[in-house]
Amino acid sequence: MSGKGSPAVQSSPQTYISHHVEPQPSLESGQLDMSEEVDDYPDGGRDAWLVVFGAWCAMIPSMGLLNTIGVLQAWVWQHQLAEYTEFDIGWIFGLYGFFLYFAGAQVGPVFDAHDVRLVIVPGSVGVVAAIMILSFCEEYYQFLLSFGVLGGLSASCQFTPAIATIGHWFSKRRALATGIACTAGGIGGIVFPLIILYTAPTIGYPWAIRIVGFICLVAGCFACVLLRKRLPHNKQAGASIDLRALKDTNYALTTLAVWLVEFAVFIPYTYISSYAIYQGVKPQHAYRLSALLNVGAIPGRALPGYVADRWGYFNVMCITSLTCATFIFALWLTSGASEAAITAFAIVFGFWSGAAISLTPVCIGKVCKTEDYGKRSGTTFSISSVAVLVALPCAGAIINANGGGFTGLIVFAGASYMAAFFAFLVTRVVAGGKNWRTVF
């Protein structure tokens, strides 16, 4: 979350499609044929790409901050909250991710029923307010309430409509458009840590954070102007959480896979800088690792969308999840105090982990009917918000249990990614069949 960092596409069936053929289950093993006949989406053009740019601007604050938590976590651990444990500090940043995901299910119906500015404007104001308050924080509860609660809720009001409006304008190229918009999280994850890294020693940490806030203000203004819906408001959208949908085996397996990959992805994003400091890397170089990780994440969010539109969403998720697990065990676990090895891991992991942010929403759409997309994506990411909430405190608890060492945490992160790989693999076989040439 890099940093993730992606919540539900919350629009209702009326919002997403006007003319479609209902997907029918195949006759073999409950596999799905999710083909649709869609002929009324722009899938490009000036207006559609301006919306993508607006979504990109909305994700600079929301996902950019999510991808900056590694530097923020390491900074407050070294300074303001030095007397607290990693477990305690993990709750601050876990709450940010939790509310960013969980609140999407509540934001989505508001987006469906009203103009997008009713959601995006208060979200943009709230994020800037949270950042400005953060610059004054000294006590634990202040960080928890300002960044964790206010920041997370406000970021959801930016991220959710950003993803949903793309669904109004793109169908065949939705994964590509979503991936391009999600590169903003990587840009923010580069710019924000570098601002903190190079300005905090000269002008102070509070003003470094305020500069981040000013950038978020400008990006939020562009998002408020450019984001717009294409289809009519749907006043009957209703709630976007439906736990009964988990009776559908294909959907339940997909939800499990998304839960596991969201649980795994933010552990390296959050703890890579702290790990480097523990190994003796200079703090300035350690903070820079978070930016380098997001350098890899930028193409890692756009390219999987392009490839997945042609090779299949679940096929790509299987490959990227397995690759992330491999790099965690083969490179991060063996890096020790080698700054070169830690840096190499940060970059390659950033690239291969990008699909966890950009492809999970479209994976959900692959295993459900169009008219169920809003509720089912809302349900999946509401459930996954719990994974984001508990992952970082759990990782912090493992560090504390190992006397401050990181070996257990790295093994934990790798095992979590392996579990996500197997979950996507099983879902791919059950829902899409055993023929790997099938685009699924």
Tab-separated table of C-alpha atoms in Angstrom:
chain	number	residue	atom	x	y	z
A	1	MET	CA	0.000	0.000	0.000
A	2	SER	CA	3.269	1.543	-1.442
A	3	GLY	CA	3.097	2.003	-0.694
A	4	LYS	CA	-0.824	-0.123	-1.887
A	5	GLY	CA	-1.890	1.083	-2.622
A	6	SER	CA	-6.222	-0.607	-3.958
A	7	PRO	CA	-9.658	-0.179	-2.675
A	8	ALA	CA	-12.812	-1.051	-4.328
A	9	VAL	CA	-14.188	0.299	-7.552
A	10	GLN	CA	-17.426	1.232	-5.925
A	11	SER	CA	-19.771	2.086	-8.757
A	12	SER	CA	-23.022	0.264	-9.245
A	13	PRO	CA	-24.041	-1.776	-12.284
A	14	GLN	CA	-25.766	1.192	-13.866
A	15	THR	CA	-22.602	3.204	-13.411
A	16	TYR	CA	-20.351	0.692	-15.035
A	17	ILE	CA	-22.134	-0.493	-18.118
A	18	SER	CA	-25.118	0.299	-20.254
A	19	HIS	CA	-25.195	-2.592	-22.732
A	20	HIS	CA	-23.790	-5.976	-21.833
A	21	VAL	CA	-24.340	-9.666	-22.181
A	22	GLU	CA	-24.678	-11.453	-18.857
A	23	PRO	CA	-21.670	-13.688	-18.156
A	24	GLN	CA	-22.771	-17.300	-17.963
A	25	PRO	CA	-21.065	-20.066	-15.989
A	26	SER	CA	-19.373	-22.664	-18.160
A	27	LEU	CA	-20.294	-26.304	-17.896
A	28	GLU	CA	-16.915	-27.365	-16.555
A	29	SER	CA	-16.169	-27.274	-12.824
A	30	GLY	CA	-17.859	-23.991	-12.172
A	31	GLN	CA	-15.421	-22.110	-14.376
A	32	LEU	CA	-16.451	-18.703	-15.591
A	33	ASP	CA	-16.823	-17.165	-18.981
A	34	MET	CA	-16.676	-13.493	-18.114
A	35	SER	CA	-16.772	-12.211	-21.696
A	36	GLU	CA	-18.920	-9.156	-22.219
A	37	GLU	CA	-19.981	-7.258	-25.256
A	38	VAL	CA	-19.220	-3.642	-24.521
A	39	ASP	CA	-19.472	-1.062	-27.263
A	40	ASP	CA	-20.286	2.212	-25.550
A	41	TYR	CA	-17.121	2.961	-23.576
A	42	PRO	CA	-14.837	5.688	-24.946
A	43	ASP	CA	-11.731	3.654	-23.935
A	44	GLY	CA	-9.675	6.690	-24.898
A	45	GLY	CA	-9.920	10.202	-26.213
A	46	ARG	CA	-9.200	13.577	-24.607
A	47	ASP	CA	-11.982	13.500	-22.006
A	48	ALA	CA	-11.204	9.946	-20.882
A	49	TRP	CA	-7.480	10.577	-20.494
A	50	LEU	CA	-8.115	13.845	-18.642
A	51	VAL	CA	-10.096	11.772	-16.145
A	52	VAL	CA	-7.135	9.409	-15.832
A	53	PHE	CA	-4.907	12.421	-15.152
A	54	GLY	CA	-7.403	13.626	-12.542
A	55	ALA	CA	-7.321	10.184	-10.932
A	56	TRP	CA	-3.515	10.328	-11.033
A	57	CYS	CA	-3.623	13.660	-9.183
A	58	ALA	CA	-6.007	12.214	-6.570
A	59	MET	CA	-3.602	9.336	-5.926
A	60	ILE	CA	-0.586	11.588	-5.359
A	61	PRO	CA	-1.795	12.433	-1.808
A	62	SER	CA	-3.664	9.213	-0.973
A	63	MET	CA	-1.347	6.498	-2.299
A	64	GLY	CA	1.725	8.730	-2.163
A	65	LEU	CA	1.385	8.976	1.612
A	66	LEU	CA	0.740	5.231	1.845
A	67	ASN	CA	4.034	4.644	0.027
A	68	THR	CA	5.832	7.076	2.351
A	69	ILE	CA	5.009	5.219	5.547
A	70	GLY	CA	8.411	3.503	5.494
A	71	VAL	CA	10.199	6.818	5.955
A	72	LEU	CA	7.603	8.176	8.382
A	73	GLN	CA	7.752	5.006	10.460
A	74	ALA	CA	11.553	5.059	10.605
A	75	TRP	CA	11.624	8.790	11.403
A	76	VAL	CA	9.184	8.763	14.306
A	77	TRP	CA	10.806	5.561	15.626
A	78	GLN	CA	14.126	7.423	15.737
A	79	HIS	CA	12.763	10.766	16.992
A	80	GLN	CA	9.320	11.647	18.368
A	81	LEU	CA	8.292	8.136	19.469
A	82	ALA	CA	11.665	6.639	20.322
A	83	GLU	CA	10.305	5.263	23.609
A	84	TYR	CA	7.627	3.187	21.843
A	85	THR	CA	8.027	-0.271	20.318
A	86	GLU	CA	7.696	-1.200	16.633
A	87	PHE	CA	4.427	-2.922	17.545
A	88	ASP	CA	2.988	0.316	18.943
A	89	ILE	CA	4.120	2.449	16.009
A	90	GLY	CA	2.783	-0.096	13.526
A	91	TRP	CA	-0.788	0.690	14.600
A	92	ILE	CA	-0.451	4.302	13.423
A	93	PHE	CA	0.340	3.360	9.847
A	94	GLY	CA	-1.826	0.257	9.886
A	95	LEU	CA	-4.814	2.476	10.726
A	96	TYR	CA	-4.082	4.673	7.711
A	97	GLY	CA	-4.252	1.699	5.363
A	98	PHE	CA	-7.250	0.242	7.182
A	99	PHE	CA	-9.410	3.341	6.835
A	100	LEU	CA	-8.240	3.955	3.260
A	101	TYR	CA	-9.601	0.511	2.326
A	102	PHE	CA	-12.519	0.066	4.704
A	103	ALA	CA	-14.099	3.477	4.164
A	104	GLY	CA	-14.238	2.830	0.432
A	105	ALA	CA	-17.341	0.711	0.906
A	106	GLN	CA	-19.097	3.677	2.506
A	107	VAL	CA	-17.696	6.262	0.090
A	108	GLY	CA	-18.722	4.238	-2.960
A	109	PRO	CA	-22.519	4.588	-2.619
A	110	VAL	CA	-22.110	8.349	-2.087
A	111	PHE	CA	-20.081	8.482	-5.298
A	112	ASP	CA	-22.774	6.480	-7.117
A	113	ALA	CA	-25.621	8.712	-5.981
A	114	HIS	CA	-24.076	12.180	-6.211
A	115	ASP	CA	-21.574	14.308	-8.083
A	116	VAL	CA	-17.982	13.150	-7.645
A	117	ARG	CA	-17.002	16.495	-6.090
A	118	LEU	CA	-19.166	15.740	-3.077
A	119	VAL	CA	-16.581	13.100	-2.217
A	120	ILE	CA	-13.314	14.328	-3.695
A	121	VAL	CA	-13.427	17.883	-2.283
A	122	PRO	CA	-13.776	16.954	1.419
A	123	GLY	CA	-11.257	14.167	0.873
A	124	SER	CA	-8.683	16.575	-0.540
A	125	VAL	CA	-9.259	19.069	2.281
A	126	GLY	CA	-9.071	16.326	4.894
A	127	VAL	CA	-5.762	14.935	3.642
A	128	VAL	CA	-4.122	18.373	3.671
A	129	ALA	CA	-5.500	19.033	7.164
A	130	ALA	CA	-4.151	15.680	8.396
A	131	ILE	CA	-0.684	16.466	7.027
A	132	MET	CA	-0.611	19.931	8.590
A	133	ILE	CA	-1.680	18.526	11.960
A	134	LEU	CA	0.965	15.807	11.573
A	135	SER	CA	3.662	18.479	11.392
A	136	PHE	CA	2.800	19.525	14.962
A	137	CYS	CA	2.472	16.022	16.467
A	138	GLU	CA	4.653	14.996	19.389
A	139	GLU	CA	2.538	12.460	21.296
A	140	TYR	CA	1.528	8.955	20.247
A	141	TYR	CA	-2.218	9.611	20.282
A	142	GLN	CA	-1.705	12.695	18.098
A	143	PHE	CA	-0.019	10.631	15.381
A	144	LEU	CA	-2.714	7.971	15.707
A	145	LEU	CA	-5.629	10.382	15.288
A	146	SER	CA	-4.142	12.773	12.723
A	147	PHE	CA	-2.399	10.431	10.304
A	148	GLY	CA	-4.035	7.101	11.106
A	149	VAL	CA	-7.692	8.120	11.398
A	150	LEU	CA	-8.185	11.517	9.717
A	151	GLY	CA	-5.578	10.845	7.039
A	152	GLY	CA	-6.885	7.373	6.226
A	153	LEU	CA	-10.541	8.398	6.017
A	154	SER	CA	-9.739	11.426	3.859
A	155	ALA	CA	-7.451	9.426	1.567
A	156	SER	CA	-10.284	6.982	0.943
A	157	CYS	CA	-12.421	9.894	-0.265
A	158	GLN	CA	-9.724	10.593	-2.846
A	159	PHE	CA	-8.726	7.089	-3.866
A	160	THR	CA	-12.170	5.494	-4.199
A	161	PRO	CA	-13.651	8.009	-6.683
A	162	ALA	CA	-10.339	8.075	-8.574
A	163	ILE	CA	-10.603	4.350	-9.322
A	164	ALA	CA	-14.370	4.459	-9.850
A	165	THR	CA	-14.337	7.261	-12.421
A	166	ILE	CA	-11.860	5.317	-14.552
A	167	GLY	CA	-14.500	2.570	-14.635
A	168	HIS	CA	-16.886	5.061	-16.257
A	169	TRP	CA	-14.592	5.705	-19.209
A	170	PHE	CA	-12.649	2.484	-19.831
A	171	SER	CA	-13.587	-1.168	-20.331
A	172	LYS	CA	-11.180	-3.055	-22.599
A	173	ARG	CA	-8.265	-0.896	-21.472
A	174	ARG	CA	-9.366	-0.522	-17.844
A	175	ALA	CA	-6.375	-2.335	-16.357
A	176	LEU	CA	-3.967	-0.177	-18.351
A	177	ALA	CA	-5.743	3.073	-17.426
A	178	THR	CA	-5.909	2.038	-13.754
A	179	GLY	CA	-2.234	1.095	-13.773
A	180	ILE	CA	-1.245	4.443	-15.261
A	181	ALA	CA	-3.241	6.306	-12.614
A	182	CYS	CA	-1.699	4.171	-9.872
A	183	THR	CA	1.808	5.252	-10.875
A	184	ALA	CA	1.009	8.434	-8.947
A	185	GLY	CA	1.446	6.484	-5.728
A	186	GLY	CA	4.977	5.649	-6.815
A	187	ILE	CA	5.687	9.270	-7.746
A	188	GLY	CA	4.467	10.428	-4.352
A	189	GLY	CA	6.482	7.655	-2.730
A	190	ILE	CA	9.600	9.074	-4.367
A	191	VAL	CA	9.012	12.796	-3.941
A	192	PHE	CA	7.707	12.797	-0.363
A	193	PRO	CA	10.564	10.749	1.172
A	194	LEU	CA	13.151	12.849	-0.688
A	195	ILE	CA	11.557	16.032	0.656
A	196	ILE	CA	11.730	14.676	4.198
A	197	LEU	CA	15.241	13.330	3.612
A	198	TYR	CA	16.826	16.503	2.256
A	199	THR	CA	14.819	19.335	3.812
A	200	ALA	CA	14.193	18.080	7.350
A	201	PRO	CA	17.887	18.429	8.366
A	202	THR	CA	17.968	22.065	7.168
A	203	ILE	CA	14.517	23.561	7.756
A	204	GLY	CA	13.224	21.029	10.285
A	205	TYR	CA	10.853	18.066	10.135
A	206	PRO	CA	7.647	20.134	10.662
A	207	TRP	CA	8.281	22.317	7.629
A	208	ALA	CA	9.330	19.326	5.541
A	209	ILE	CA	5.931	17.759	6.276
A	210	ARG	CA	4.177	21.041	5.442
A	211	ILE	CA	5.857	21.112	2.024
A	212	VAL	CA	4.358	17.666	1.431
A	213	GLY	CA	1.014	19.143	2.446
A	214	PHE	CA	1.303	21.981	-0.074
A	215	ILE	CA	2.015	19.496	-2.878
A	216	CYS	CA	-1.031	17.475	-1.833
A	217	LEU	CA	-3.109	20.650	-1.889
A	218	VAL	CA	-2.168	21.413	-5.501
A	219	ALA	CA	-2.725	17.810	-6.608
A	220	GLY	CA	-6.092	17.735	-4.841
A	221	CYS	CA	-7.207	20.902	-6.631
A	222	PHE	CA	-6.431	19.360	-10.028
A	223	ALA	CA	-8.310	16.200	-9.028
A	224	CYS	CA	-11.374	18.205	-7.999
A	225	VAL	CA	-11.430	19.942	-11.395
A	226	LEU	CA	-10.691	16.971	-13.684
A	227	LEU	CA	-12.524	14.019	-12.142
A	228	ARG	CA	-16.043	13.605	-13.488
A	229	LYS	CA	-18.558	10.839	-13.976
A	230	ARG	CA	-19.789	9.850	-17.423
A	231	LEU	CA	-23.024	8.064	-16.527
A	232	PRO	CA	-26.103	9.200	-14.546
A	233	HIS	CA	-26.267	9.167	-10.769
A	234	ASN	CA	-27.642	5.991	-9.216
A	235	LYS	CA	-29.661	6.892	-6.112
A	236	GLN	CA	-30.460	3.212	-5.436
A	237	ALA	CA	-26.848	2.124	-5.154
A	238	GLY	CA	-27.209	1.042	-1.516
A	239	ALA	CA	-24.518	-0.397	0.698
A	240	SER	CA	-21.407	-1.923	-0.866
A	241	ILE	CA	-20.789	-4.770	1.590
A	242	ASP	CA	-22.409	-8.145	1.034
A	243	LEU	CA	-20.852	-10.985	3.040
A	244	ARG	CA	-23.324	-13.461	1.557
A	245	ALA	CA	-21.406	-13.155	-1.697
A	246	LEU	CA	-18.675	-15.274	-0.099
A	247	LYS	CA	-20.862	-18.315	-0.795
A	248	ASP	CA	-19.644	-17.979	-4.386
A	249	THR	CA	-16.506	-20.148	-4.415
A	250	ASN	CA	-14.693	-18.212	-7.144
A	251	TYR	CA	-15.346	-14.908	-5.456
A	252	ALA	CA	-14.426	-16.231	-1.990
A	253	LEU	CA	-11.098	-17.559	-3.286
A	254	THR	CA	-10.372	-14.233	-4.977
A	255	THR	CA	-11.134	-12.366	-1.755
A	256	LEU	CA	-8.750	-14.656	0.135
A	257	ALA	CA	-6.013	-14.056	-2.444
A	258	VAL	CA	-6.481	-10.279	-2.305
A	259	TRP	CA	-6.482	-10.397	1.512
A	260	LEU	CA	-3.171	-12.257	1.563
A	261	VAL	CA	-1.410	-10.080	-0.994
A	262	GLU	CA	-2.539	-6.885	0.780
A	263	PHE	CA	-1.306	-8.377	4.055
A	264	ALA	CA	2.107	-9.089	2.535
A	265	VAL	CA	2.832	-6.110	0.298
A	266	PHE	CA	3.131	-3.325	2.879
A	267	ILE	CA	5.575	-5.129	5.193
A	268	PRO	CA	8.647	-4.485	2.986
A	269	TYR	CA	7.349	-1.009	2.087
A	270	THR	CA	7.141	-0.083	5.770
A	271	TYR	CA	10.207	-1.777	7.228
A	272	ILE	CA	12.879	-1.540	4.525
A	273	SER	CA	14.263	1.733	5.928
A	274	SER	CA	14.157	0.496	9.539
A	275	TYR	CA	15.936	-2.693	8.472
A	276	ALA	CA	18.714	-0.711	6.810
A	277	ILE	CA	19.197	1.438	9.918
A	278	TYR	CA	19.345	-1.737	12.045
A	279	GLN	CA	22.085	-3.085	9.747
A	280	GLY	CA	24.163	0.057	10.200
A	281	VAL	CA	23.278	1.944	7.023
A	282	LYS	CA	23.393	5.715	7.502
A	283	PRO	CA	19.881	7.032	8.253
A	284	GLN	CA	19.926	9.356	5.231
A	285	HIS	CA	20.733	6.430	2.933
A	286	ALA	CA	18.173	4.235	4.689
A	287	TYR	CA	15.387	6.770	4.165
A	288	ARG	CA	16.353	6.973	0.502
A	289	LEU	CA	15.553	3.274	0.087
A	290	SER	CA	11.857	4.045	0.361
A	291	ALA	CA	12.140	6.390	-2.618
A	292	LEU	CA	14.119	3.825	-4.608
A	293	LEU	CA	11.501	1.179	-3.904
A	294	ASN	CA	8.896	3.482	-5.414
A	295	VAL	CA	11.124	4.114	-8.438
A	296	GLY	CA	10.633	0.466	-9.261
A	297	ALA	CA	6.940	0.644	-8.385
A	298	ILE	CA	6.114	3.217	-11.083
A	299	PRO	CA	6.630	0.924	-14.099
A	300	GLY	CA	5.553	-1.978	-11.902
A	301	ARG	CA	2.041	-0.551	-11.715
A	302	ALA	CA	1.591	0.504	-15.326
A	303	LEU	CA	3.182	-2.419	-17.185
A	304	PRO	CA	1.260	-5.239	-15.442
A	305	GLY	CA	-1.987	-3.566	-16.465
A	306	TYR	CA	-0.869	-3.505	-20.114
A	307	VAL	CA	0.255	-7.136	-19.965
A	308	ALA	CA	-2.766	-8.323	-17.975
A	309	ASP	CA	-5.229	-6.962	-20.528
A	310	ARG	CA	-3.638	-9.419	-22.971
A	311	TRP	CA	-2.443	-12.349	-20.844
A	312	GLY	CA	-4.986	-12.381	-18.042
A	313	TYR	CA	-5.244	-10.720	-14.647
A	314	PHE	CA	-4.872	-13.860	-12.540
A	315	ASN	CA	-2.032	-15.174	-14.697
A	316	VAL	CA	-0.072	-11.984	-14.050
A	317	MET	CA	-0.902	-11.954	-10.320
A	318	CYS	CA	0.407	-15.526	-9.970
A	319	ILE	CA	3.684	-14.565	-11.628
A	320	THR	CA	4.216	-11.347	-9.677
A	321	SER	CA	3.322	-12.874	-6.285
A	322	LEU	CA	5.718	-15.778	-6.765
A	323	THR	CA	8.468	-13.434	-7.948
A	324	CYS	CA	8.038	-11.172	-4.903
A	325	ALA	CA	8.281	-14.164	-2.557
A	326	THR	CA	11.417	-15.345	-4.367
A	327	PHE	CA	13.158	-11.982	-4.062
A	328	ILE	CA	12.262	-11.699	-0.367
A	329	PHE	CA	13.843	-15.073	0.417
A	330	ALA	CA	16.718	-14.944	-2.071
A	331	LEU	CA	17.775	-11.297	-1.828
A	332	TRP	CA	16.375	-9.533	1.233
A	333	LEU	CA	16.938	-12.432	3.643
A	334	THR	CA	20.548	-12.823	2.497
A	335	SER	CA	21.419	-9.119	2.144
A	336	GLY	CA	22.738	-8.654	5.674
A	337	ALA	CA	24.521	-5.318	6.050
A	338	SER	CA	25.248	-4.963	2.326
A	339	GLU	CA	23.794	-1.630	1.275
A	340	ALA	CA	24.074	-2.641	-2.388
A	341	ALA	CA	22.016	-5.806	-1.825
A	342	ILE	CA	19.381	-3.963	0.214
A	343	THR	CA	19.118	-1.306	-2.498
A	344	ALA	CA	18.803	-3.933	-5.231
A	345	PHE	CA	16.008	-5.645	-3.317
A	346	ALA	CA	14.149	-2.372	-2.803
A	347	ILE	CA	14.125	-1.630	-6.537
A	348	VAL	CA	13.183	-5.093	-7.822
A	349	PHE	CA	10.560	-5.608	-5.130
A	350	GLY	CA	9.066	-2.227	-5.914
A	351	PHE	CA	8.657	-3.256	-9.549
A	352	TRP	CA	7.175	-6.714	-8.997
A	353	SER	CA	4.895	-5.679	-6.140
A	354	GLY	CA	3.162	-2.989	-8.214
A	355	ALA	CA	0.547	-5.418	-9.547
A	356	ALA	CA	-0.857	-5.862	-6.035
A	357	ILE	CA	-2.099	-2.274	-6.218
A	358	SER	CA	-3.250	-1.953	-9.823
A	359	LEU	CA	-4.654	-5.414	-10.664
A	360	THR	CA	-6.594	-6.521	-7.591
A	361	PRO	CA	-9.713	-4.452	-8.455
A	362	VAL	CA	-9.899	-5.909	-11.957
A	363	CYS	CA	-9.331	-9.443	-10.621
A	364	ILE	CA	-12.504	-9.022	-8.572
A	365	GLY	CA	-14.392	-7.874	-11.651
A	366	LYS	CA	-13.225	-10.976	-13.500
A	367	VAL	CA	-15.079	-13.367	-11.172
A	368	CYS	CA	-18.403	-11.584	-10.772
A	369	LYS	CA	-21.258	-10.281	-12.861
A	370	THR	CA	-21.202	-6.660	-13.850
A	371	GLU	CA	-24.202	-5.760	-11.712
A	372	ASP	CA	-22.464	-7.226	-8.647
A	373	TYR	CA	-19.155	-5.461	-9.186
A	374	GLY	CA	-19.690	-2.523	-6.839
A	375	LYS	CA	-20.827	-4.543	-3.835
A	376	ARG	CA	-18.318	-7.324	-4.321
A	377	SER	CA	-15.325	-5.045	-4.717
A	378	GLY	CA	-16.496	-3.107	-1.668
A	379	THR	CA	-16.848	-6.321	0.293
A	380	THR	CA	-13.426	-7.615	-0.709
A	381	PHE	CA	-11.565	-4.461	0.213
A	382	SER	CA	-13.507	-3.998	3.432
A	383	ILE	CA	-12.333	-7.470	4.429
A	384	SER	CA	-8.812	-6.739	3.159
A	385	SER	CA	-8.667	-3.583	5.256
A	386	VAL	CA	-8.297	-5.848	8.285
A	387	ALA	CA	-5.196	-7.363	6.669
A	388	VAL	CA	-3.639	-3.922	6.246
A	389	LEU	CA	-4.571	-3.001	9.830
A	390	VAL	CA	-2.960	-6.030	11.487
A	391	ALA	CA	-0.003	-6.681	9.158
A	392	LEU	CA	2.226	-3.870	10.413
A	393	PRO	CA	1.619	-4.404	14.154
A	394	CYS	CA	2.189	-8.144	13.631
A	395	ALA	CA	5.444	-7.405	11.850
A	396	GLY	CA	6.443	-5.053	14.667
A	397	ALA	CA	5.625	-7.719	17.243
A	398	ILE	CA	7.880	-10.183	15.410
A	399	ILE	CA	10.747	-7.663	15.518
A	400	ASN	CA	10.221	-7.156	19.249
A	401	ALA	CA	10.083	-10.914	19.852
A	402	ASN	CA	13.425	-11.276	18.025
A	403	GLY	CA	15.103	-8.668	20.199
A	404	GLY	CA	15.014	-6.033	17.468
A	405	GLY	CA	16.259	-8.376	14.727
A	406	PHE	CA	14.578	-8.577	11.330
A	407	THR	CA	15.134	-12.179	10.235
A	408	GLY	CA	11.780	-13.346	11.525
A	409	LEU	CA	10.019	-10.421	9.852
A	410	ILE	CA	11.604	-11.175	6.467
A	411	VAL	CA	10.627	-14.851	6.668
A	412	PHE	CA	7.123	-13.786	7.690
A	413	ALA	CA	6.850	-11.443	4.687
A	414	GLY	CA	8.099	-14.112	2.280
A	415	ALA	CA	5.732	-16.736	3.668
A	416	SER	CA	2.821	-14.301	3.342
A	417	TYR	CA	3.637	-13.726	-0.314
A	418	MET	CA	3.908	-17.468	-0.945
A	419	ALA	CA	0.461	-17.902	0.609
A	420	ALA	CA	-0.870	-15.181	-1.712
A	421	PHE	CA	0.690	-16.932	-4.711
A	422	PHE	CA	-0.978	-20.248	-3.874
A	423	ALA	CA	-4.311	-18.501	-3.318
A	424	PHE	CA	-4.153	-16.813	-6.742
A	425	LEU	CA	-3.017	-20.087	-8.314
A	426	VAL	CA	-5.924	-22.051	-6.847
A	427	THR	CA	-8.389	-19.344	-7.889
A	428	ARG	CA	-6.914	-19.337	-11.399
A	429	VAL	CA	-7.388	-23.111	-11.739
A	430	VAL	CA	-10.843	-23.280	-10.140
A	431	ALA	CA	-12.353	-20.258	-11.904
A	432	GLY	CA	-10.356	-20.184	-15.141
A	433	GLY	CA	-9.453	-23.813	-15.767
A	434	LYS	CA	-6.161	-25.670	-16.113
A	435	ASN	CA	-5.356	-24.452	-19.619
A	436	TRP	CA	-2.685	-21.808	-19.081
A	437	ARG	CA	-3.169	-20.468	-22.573
A	438	THR	CA	-6.576	-19.194	-21.471
A	439	VAL	CA	-6.529	-15.442	-20.831
A	440	PHE	CA	-7.846	-15.254	-17.287
